[in-house]
Short mmCIF file of C-alpha atoms and ligand atoms in Angstrom, two decimals:
data_model
loop_
_atom_site.label_atom_id
_atom_site.label_comp_id
_atom_site.label_asym_id
_atom_site.label_seq_id
_atom_site.Cartn_x
_atom_site.Cartn_y
_atom_site.Cartn_z
CA MET E 239 0.00 0.00 0.00
CA GLU E 240 1.33 3.43 -0.96
CA LYS E 241 1.53 5.96 1.86
CA VAL E 242 1.52 9.71 2.31
CA THR E 243 3.64 11.46 4.93
CA LEU E 244 1.74 13.93 7.09
CA ASN E 245 3.18 17.28 8.23
CA ASN E 246 4.40 15.73 11.50
CA GLY E 247 6.25 12.88 9.75
CA ILE E 248 3.55 10.24 10.41
CA GLU E 249 2.83 7.89 7.49
CA MET E 250 -0.75 7.19 6.44
CA PRO E 251 -2.07 4.72 3.79
CA ILE E 252 -3.30 6.59 0.70
CA LEU E 253 -6.37 4.34 0.47
CA GLY E 254 -8.63 3.27 3.31
CA PHE E 255 -12.10 2.04 4.14
CA GLY E 256 -14.94 4.27 5.36
CA ILE E 257 -17.48 2.57 7.60
CA MET E 258 -20.34 5.08 7.72
CA GLN E 259 -23.73 3.28 7.62
CA LEU E 260 -22.22 -0.12 8.50
CA MET E 261 -23.61 -1.24 11.85
CA GLY E 262 -23.16 -3.92 14.48
CA GLU E 263 -22.07 -7.42 13.50
CA ASP E 264 -22.35 -6.56 9.78
CA CYS E 265 -19.86 -3.77 10.33
CA GLU E 266 -17.54 -6.09 12.25
CA ASN E 267 -17.63 -8.68 9.47
CA MET E 268 -17.10 -6.02 6.77
CA VAL E 269 -14.06 -4.66 8.57
CA ILE E 270 -12.61 -8.17 8.92
CA SER E 271 -13.17 -8.68 5.17
CA ALA E 272 -11.54 -5.33 4.45
CA ILE E 273 -8.51 -6.24 6.55
CA GLU E 274 -8.29 -9.55 4.65
CA ALA E 275 -8.49 -7.59 1.38
CA GLY E 276 -5.50 -5.48 2.48
CA TYR E 277 -7.04 -2.30 3.95
CA ARG E 278 -5.23 -0.90 6.96
CA LEU E 279 -6.78 2.59 7.23
CA PHE E 280 -10.29 2.72 8.75
CA ASP E 281 -12.45 5.83 9.04
CA THR E 282 -15.26 6.09 11.57
CA ALA E 283 -16.86 8.80 13.73
CA GLU E 284 -18.65 9.01 17.04
CA LEU E 285 -21.77 9.98 15.04
CA TYR E 286 -21.68 6.78 12.96
CA GLY E 287 -22.44 4.68 16.07
CA ASN E 288 -20.05 1.89 15.04
CA GLU E 289 -16.82 2.58 16.94
CA GLN E 290 -17.40 -0.47 19.15
CA ALA E 291 -17.97 -2.70 16.11
CA LEU E 292 -14.70 -1.44 14.59
CA GLY E 293 -12.93 -2.10 17.90
CA ASN E 294 -14.36 -5.64 18.05
CA ALA E 295 -13.22 -6.30 14.48
CA ILE E 296 -9.69 -5.04 15.20
CA LYS E 297 -9.49 -7.41 18.18
CA ARG E 298 -10.88 -10.35 16.18
CA SER E 299 -8.58 -9.72 13.21
CA GLY E 300 -5.39 -10.48 15.10
CA VAL E 301 -3.56 -7.85 13.02
CA ALA E 302 -0.94 -5.92 15.00
CA ARG E 303 -2.21 -2.54 16.19
CA SER E 304 0.89 -0.86 14.75
CA GLU E 305 -0.12 -2.04 11.25
CA LEU E 306 -3.46 -0.23 11.42
CA PHE E 307 -4.34 3.43 10.98
CA ILE E 308 -7.53 4.27 12.88
CA THR E 309 -9.39 7.55 12.46
CA THR E 310 -12.39 8.80 14.37
CA LYS E 311 -14.12 12.18 14.76
CA PHE E 312 -16.32 14.04 17.22
CA GLY E 313 -19.47 15.94 16.21
CA SER E 314 -20.35 19.57 16.78
CA LYS E 315 -22.20 18.89 20.05
CA GLU E 316 -18.81 17.81 21.46
CA ALA E 317 -17.07 21.05 20.48
CA GLY E 318 -15.17 22.77 23.32
CA TYR E 319 -12.16 21.82 25.46
CA GLU E 320 -13.82 19.70 28.16
CA LYS E 321 -16.40 18.09 25.89
CA THR E 322 -13.80 17.10 23.31
CA LEU E 323 -11.57 15.50 25.98
CA ALA E 324 -14.56 13.50 27.21
CA ALA E 325 -15.58 12.55 23.65
CA PHE E 326 -12.04 11.36 22.91
CA TYR E 327 -11.90 9.02 25.91
CA ARG E 328 -15.38 7.72 25.11
CA SER E 329 -14.33 6.89 21.54
CA LEU E 330 -11.08 5.29 22.71
CA GLU E 331 -13.00 3.05 25.09
CA LEU E 332 -15.52 1.99 22.43
CA LEU E 333 -12.69 1.32 19.99
CA GLN E 334 -10.89 -0.63 22.75
CA LEU E 335 -7.63 1.10 21.88
CA ASP E 336 -5.01 2.93 23.90
CA TYR E 337 -4.16 5.47 21.19
CA LEU E 338 -5.64 6.84 17.96
CA ASP E 339 -3.81 7.45 14.72
CA LEU E 340 -5.96 10.38 13.66
CA TYR E 341 -8.62 12.41 15.47
CA LEU E 342 -10.73 14.85 13.46
CA ILE E 343 -13.11 17.74 14.11
CA HIS E 344 -16.16 16.46 12.17
CA GLN E 345 -17.85 19.80 11.45
CA PRO E 346 -16.40 23.31 11.59
CA PHE E 347 -19.01 24.54 14.07
CA GLY E 348 -19.13 25.51 17.76
CA ASP E 349 -16.11 26.08 19.99
CA ILE E 350 -13.56 24.47 17.70
CA PHE E 351 -10.71 26.47 19.25
CA GLY E 352 -11.42 24.85 22.63
CA SER E 353 -11.53 21.46 20.89
CA TRP E 354 -8.28 22.17 19.11
CA ARG E 355 -6.53 22.91 22.44
CA ALA E 356 -7.77 19.59 23.82
CA MET E 357 -6.62 17.77 20.70
CA GLN E 358 -3.16 19.36 20.83
CA GLN E 359 -2.85 18.30 24.47
CA LEU E 360 -3.82 14.69 23.66
CA HIS E 361 -1.40 14.74 20.75
CA LYS E 362 1.42 15.98 23.00
CA GLU E 363 0.62 13.24 25.52
CA GLY E 364 1.05 10.63 22.77
CA LYS E 365 -2.62 9.56 22.78
CA ILE E 366 -3.18 10.68 19.17
CA ARG E 367 -0.54 10.46 16.45
CA ALA E 368 -2.07 13.18 14.24
CA ILE E 369 -4.92 15.68 14.56
CA GLY E 370 -6.96 17.31 11.85
CA VAL E 371 -10.28 18.62 10.63
CA CYS E 372 -13.13 17.88 8.22
CA ASN E 373 -15.21 20.17 6.05
CA PHE E 374 -13.09 23.29 6.58
CA THR E 375 -13.04 25.81 3.74
CA PRO E 376 -9.67 27.54 3.20
CA ASP E 377 -10.73 30.70 5.09
CA ARG E 378 -11.84 28.73 8.16
CA LEU E 379 -8.71 26.61 8.00
CA MET E 380 -6.44 29.66 7.83
CA ASP E 381 -8.29 31.12 10.83
CA LEU E 382 -7.49 27.94 12.80
CA ILE E 383 -3.85 27.85 11.68
CA ALA E 384 -3.20 31.57 12.19
CA ASN E 385 -4.92 31.83 15.56
CA SER E 386 -3.85 28.54 17.14
CA GLY E 387 -0.33 28.35 15.69
CA PHE E 388 -0.87 24.60 15.05
CA THR E 389 -1.50 23.34 11.51
CA PRO E 390 -3.90 20.39 11.11
CA ALA E 391 -2.37 17.30 9.49
CA ILE E 392 -5.54 16.55 7.47
CA ASN E 393 -8.60 18.23 6.02
CA GLN E 394 -11.18 15.55 5.12
CA ILE E 395 -13.55 17.03 2.55
CA GLU E 396 -16.06 15.91 -0.08
CA THR E 397 -13.95 15.16 -3.17
CA HIS E 398 -14.98 13.24 -6.29
CA PRO E 399 -15.14 13.84 -10.06
CA PHE E 400 -18.17 16.17 -9.73
CA HIS E 401 -16.58 18.20 -6.91
CA GLN E 402 -12.84 18.08 -7.51
CA GLN E 403 -11.73 20.72 -4.96
CA THR E 404 -8.91 21.85 -7.26
CA GLU E 405 -8.34 25.26 -5.64
CA THR E 406 -8.76 23.95 -2.11
CA ALA E 407 -6.31 21.11 -2.82
CA LEU E 408 -3.72 23.64 -3.94
CA PHE E 409 -4.31 25.76 -0.83
CA LEU E 410 -3.95 22.69 1.39
CA GLN E 411 -0.75 21.64 -0.36
CA GLU E 412 0.73 25.12 0.03
CA ASN E 413 -0.04 25.00 3.74
CA GLY E 414 1.19 21.46 4.39
CA VAL E 415 -2.25 19.97 5.05
CA GLN E 416 -3.01 16.57 3.52
CA ILE E 417 -6.32 16.38 1.64
CA GLU E 418 -8.51 13.33 2.29
CA ALA E 419 -11.60 12.59 0.15
CA TRP E 420 -14.89 11.64 1.76
CA SER E 421 -17.59 10.13 -0.49
CA PRO E 422 -15.06 9.54 -3.29
CA PHE E 423 -17.91 8.04 -5.36
CA ALA E 424 -20.35 10.83 -4.47
CA GLU E 425 -22.31 7.97 -2.84
CA GLY E 426 -23.26 6.88 -6.37
CA LEU E 427 -25.21 10.10 -7.09
CA ASN E 428 -25.45 11.65 -10.60
CA ASP E 429 -25.14 8.12 -12.07
CA ILE E 430 -21.43 8.24 -11.36
CA PHE E 431 -20.90 4.49 -11.83
CA THR E 432 -22.25 4.64 -15.41
CA ASN E 433 -20.59 7.91 -16.35
CA GLU E 434 -19.66 7.64 -20.05
CA ALA E 435 -16.23 9.30 -19.83
CA LEU E 436 -15.13 7.38 -16.73
CA ALA E 437 -16.35 4.07 -18.21
CA ARG E 438 -14.53 4.74 -21.50
CA ILE E 439 -11.29 5.58 -19.68
CA GLY E 440 -11.66 2.45 -17.52
CA ALA E 441 -12.20 0.22 -20.56
CA LYS E 442 -8.71 1.14 -21.87
CA TYR E 443 -7.15 -0.37 -18.75
CA GLU E 444 -9.79 -3.08 -18.13
CA LYS E 445 -10.74 -1.23 -14.96
CA SER E 446 -14.13 -0.22 -13.54
CA VAL E 447 -15.44 3.33 -13.04
CA ALA E 448 -14.83 2.93 -9.30
CA GLN E 449 -11.21 1.98 -9.93
CA VAL E 450 -10.71 4.94 -12.32
CA ILE E 451 -12.07 7.35 -9.70
CA LEU E 452 -9.85 6.02 -6.92
CA ARG E 453 -6.79 5.93 -9.19
CA TRP E 454 -7.50 9.54 -10.26
CA LEU E 455 -7.65 10.58 -6.60
CA ILE E 456 -4.45 8.87 -5.52
CA GLN E 457 -2.61 10.16 -8.61
CA ARG E 458 -3.54 13.65 -7.36
CA GLY E 459 -2.09 12.73 -3.94
CA VAL E 460 -5.56 12.60 -2.35
CA VAL E 461 -6.17 10.02 0.40
CA ALA E 462 -9.49 8.22 -0.28
CA ILE E 463 -11.80 6.23 2.02
CA PRO E 464 -14.47 4.52 -0.13
CA LYS E 465 -17.17 2.50 1.60
CA SER E 466 -18.64 -0.75 0.38
CA ALA E 467 -20.76 -3.35 2.12
CA ARG E 468 -19.79 -5.94 -0.50
CA LYS E 469 -16.60 -7.98 -0.30
CA GLU E 470 -16.10 -8.16 -4.08
CA ARG E 471 -16.34 -4.37 -4.31
CA MET E 472 -13.90 -3.76 -1.49
CA MET E 473 -11.44 -5.99 -3.34
CA GLU E 474 -12.15 -4.14 -6.60
CA ASN E 475 -11.62 -0.79 -4.88
CA ILE E 476 -8.18 -1.71 -3.54
CA ASN E 477 -7.02 -3.16 -6.87
CA ILE E 478 -5.80 0.18 -8.25
CA PHE E 479 -2.05 0.03 -7.76
CA ASP E 480 -1.22 -1.81 -11.01
CA PHE E 481 -2.12 0.88 -13.56
CA SER E 482 -1.75 4.63 -14.13
CA LEU E 483 -4.06 7.10 -15.82
CA SER E 484 -2.42 9.11 -18.60
CA GLU E 485 -2.18 12.90 -18.51
CA GLN E 486 -4.88 12.98 -21.16
CA ASP E 487 -7.20 10.88 -18.95
CA MET E 488 -6.53 13.18 -16.00
CA GLU E 489 -7.35 16.20 -18.19
CA GLU E 490 -10.58 14.61 -19.40
CA ILE E 491 -11.71 13.84 -15.83
CA LYS E 492 -11.13 17.52 -15.00
CA THR E 493 -13.96 18.41 -17.37
CA LEU E 494 -16.50 16.54 -15.16
CA ASP E 495 -16.06 19.06 -12.34
CA ASN E 496 -19.18 21.05 -11.37
CA ASN E 497 -17.22 22.68 -8.54
CA LYS E 498 -20.03 22.20 -6.06
CA SER E 499 -21.22 19.68 -3.53
CA VAL E 500 -23.68 16.97 -4.54
CA PHE E 501 -24.92 16.96 -0.92
CA PHE E 502 -24.86 20.36 0.85
CA ASP E 503 -22.66 23.36 1.47
CA HIS E 504 -21.15 23.69 4.95
CA ARG E 505 -21.21 27.49 4.47
CA ASP E 506 -24.99 27.61 3.97
CA PRO E 507 -26.46 29.18 7.15
CA ALA E 508 -29.43 26.80 7.05
CA ILE E 509 -27.02 23.82 6.96
CA VAL E 510 -24.92 25.26 9.80
CA LYS E 511 -28.08 25.59 11.90
CA TRP E 512 -29.37 22.16 10.94
CA MET E 513 -26.06 20.39 11.65
CA SER E 514 -25.63 22.24 14.94
CA GLU E 515 -29.14 21.38 16.12
CA TYR E 516 -29.11 17.81 14.85
CA ALA E 517 -25.57 16.95 15.82
CA TRP E 518 -26.32 13.22 15.68
CA LEU E 519 -26.50 13.30 11.86
CA ASN E 520 -24.19 10.99 9.97
CA VAL E 521 -22.65 13.74 7.90
P1 NAP B 53 -18.87 6.58 -1.16
O1 NAP B 53 -17.71 5.82 -0.66
O2 NAP B 53 -18.67 7.72 -2.10
O3 NAP B 53 -19.92 5.62 -1.87
C1 NAP B 53 -20.45 4.49 -1.25
C2 NAP B 53 -21.48 3.90 -2.22
O4 NAP B 53 -20.80 3.39 -3.37
C3 NAP B 53 -22.24 2.76 -1.61
O5 NAP B 53 -23.58 2.85 -2.08
C4 NAP B 53 -21.56 1.52 -2.20
O6 NAP B 53 -22.49 0.47 -2.32
C5 NAP B 53 -21.12 2.01 -3.55
N1 NAP B 53 -19.91 1.34 -4.06
C6 NAP B 53 -18.74 1.17 -3.39
N2 NAP B 53 -17.83 0.58 -4.19
C7 NAP B 53 -18.44 0.36 -5.38
C8 NAP B 53 -18.03 -0.23 -6.59
N3 NAP B 53 -16.79 -0.69 -6.75
N4 NAP B 53 -18.94 -0.31 -7.61
C9 NAP B 53 -20.20 0.18 -7.47
N5 NAP B 53 -20.64 0.74 -6.33
C10 NAP B 53 -19.78 0.83 -5.30
O7 NAP B 53 -19.78 7.14 0.07
P2 NAP B 53 -19.65 7.38 1.62
O8 NAP B 53 -19.80 6.12 2.38
O9 NAP B 53 -20.55 8.50 1.90
O10 NAP B 53 -18.16 7.92 1.85
C11 NAP B 53 -17.07 7.10 2.22
C12 NAP B 53 -16.62 7.40 3.64
O11 NAP B 53 -16.30 8.79 3.81
C13 NAP B 53 -17.71 7.17 4.71
O12 NAP B 53 -17.92 5.80 4.96
C14 NAP B 53 -17.14 7.95 5.87
O13 NAP B 53 -16.13 7.18 6.51
C15 NAP B 53 -16.53 9.16 5.16
N6 NAP B 53 -17.40 10.37 5.19
C16 NAP B 53 -17.00 11.44 5.93
C17 NAP B 53 -17.77 12.60 5.98
C18 NAP B 53 -17.30 13.78 6.77
O14 NAP B 53 -18.07 14.76 6.93
N7 NAP B 53 -16.09 13.78 7.29
C19 NAP B 53 -18.98 12.67 5.25
C20 NAP B 53 -19.38 11.56 4.50
C21 NAP B 53 -18.58 10.41 4.48
P3 NAP B 53 -22.26 -0.93 -1.52
O15 NAP B 53 -21.98 -0.58 -0.08
O16 NAP B 53 -23.56 -1.64 -1.72
O17 NAP B 53 -21.10 -1.60 -2.19
#
């Protein structure tokens, strides 16, 4: 598995497995299958309600802890110094781990500066190897960097062929923040899996649309965490390290960009209100 090096020298697999919407024993079994397929990076969140299932699967797998890269996140109702510390220890207990590889602010709302202080403290104490954020636009990210003096290792944002995040990716690169793509397949929206251009490009390499998308992301240096509840698809999704897209393919994929979310905009006041009030949402 190829890796990226984060701004604190920590290495992270460039491809992982997202477990949103996988629950209970199904989730456990899916994670075991993913480990068997070769995945080592797993992405969960307190809001997904499956941290315990991931922890059970890690235990059952028998794979050394040091081989795995485990990410979780806390939601906006846990923003603030004390609440984030408590949320962290709750997640650690459910995951049955004694340290995390990556801890993320899930949404850029509430007292994120208090949270960031708590996260820096946990990082200093060796309880988290890297800390970062999700869904931060460049202005919000620069606010955090400039006013805390501590640069996040990661910004996990919606990134797929219909929302390529080209300018944001450049900004992140210039500031030493690794970009990580959530919903790399746009959750299948806009008929992504039958997209004519992506299918045509895939046919040249005998690869599927899903494989073209993931290859395109990792060739741009973007970490991706696709989710699948099907073993054959998780194997398909990791089978992307034996081919390269040409410059011409990369240019053609650029033309699919609509430069806007297929879900919602975290800057929309109605969304900010909604996500702050309904902090349990899996988003
Ligand atoms: P996604 O990975 O873009 O898409 C998942 C969908 O694609 C599922 O319906 C899956 O169906 C299907 N699929 C997967 N592989 C396929 C293949 N090879 N061929 C055809 N269909 C395939 O969506 P996501 O789960 O929303 O995003 C991935 C991860 O990102 C999440 O699990 C979560 O960890 C993270 N995330 C983070 C945030 C955030 O705010 N930080 C927000 C959203 C998501 P099957 O399951 O039936 O295979």
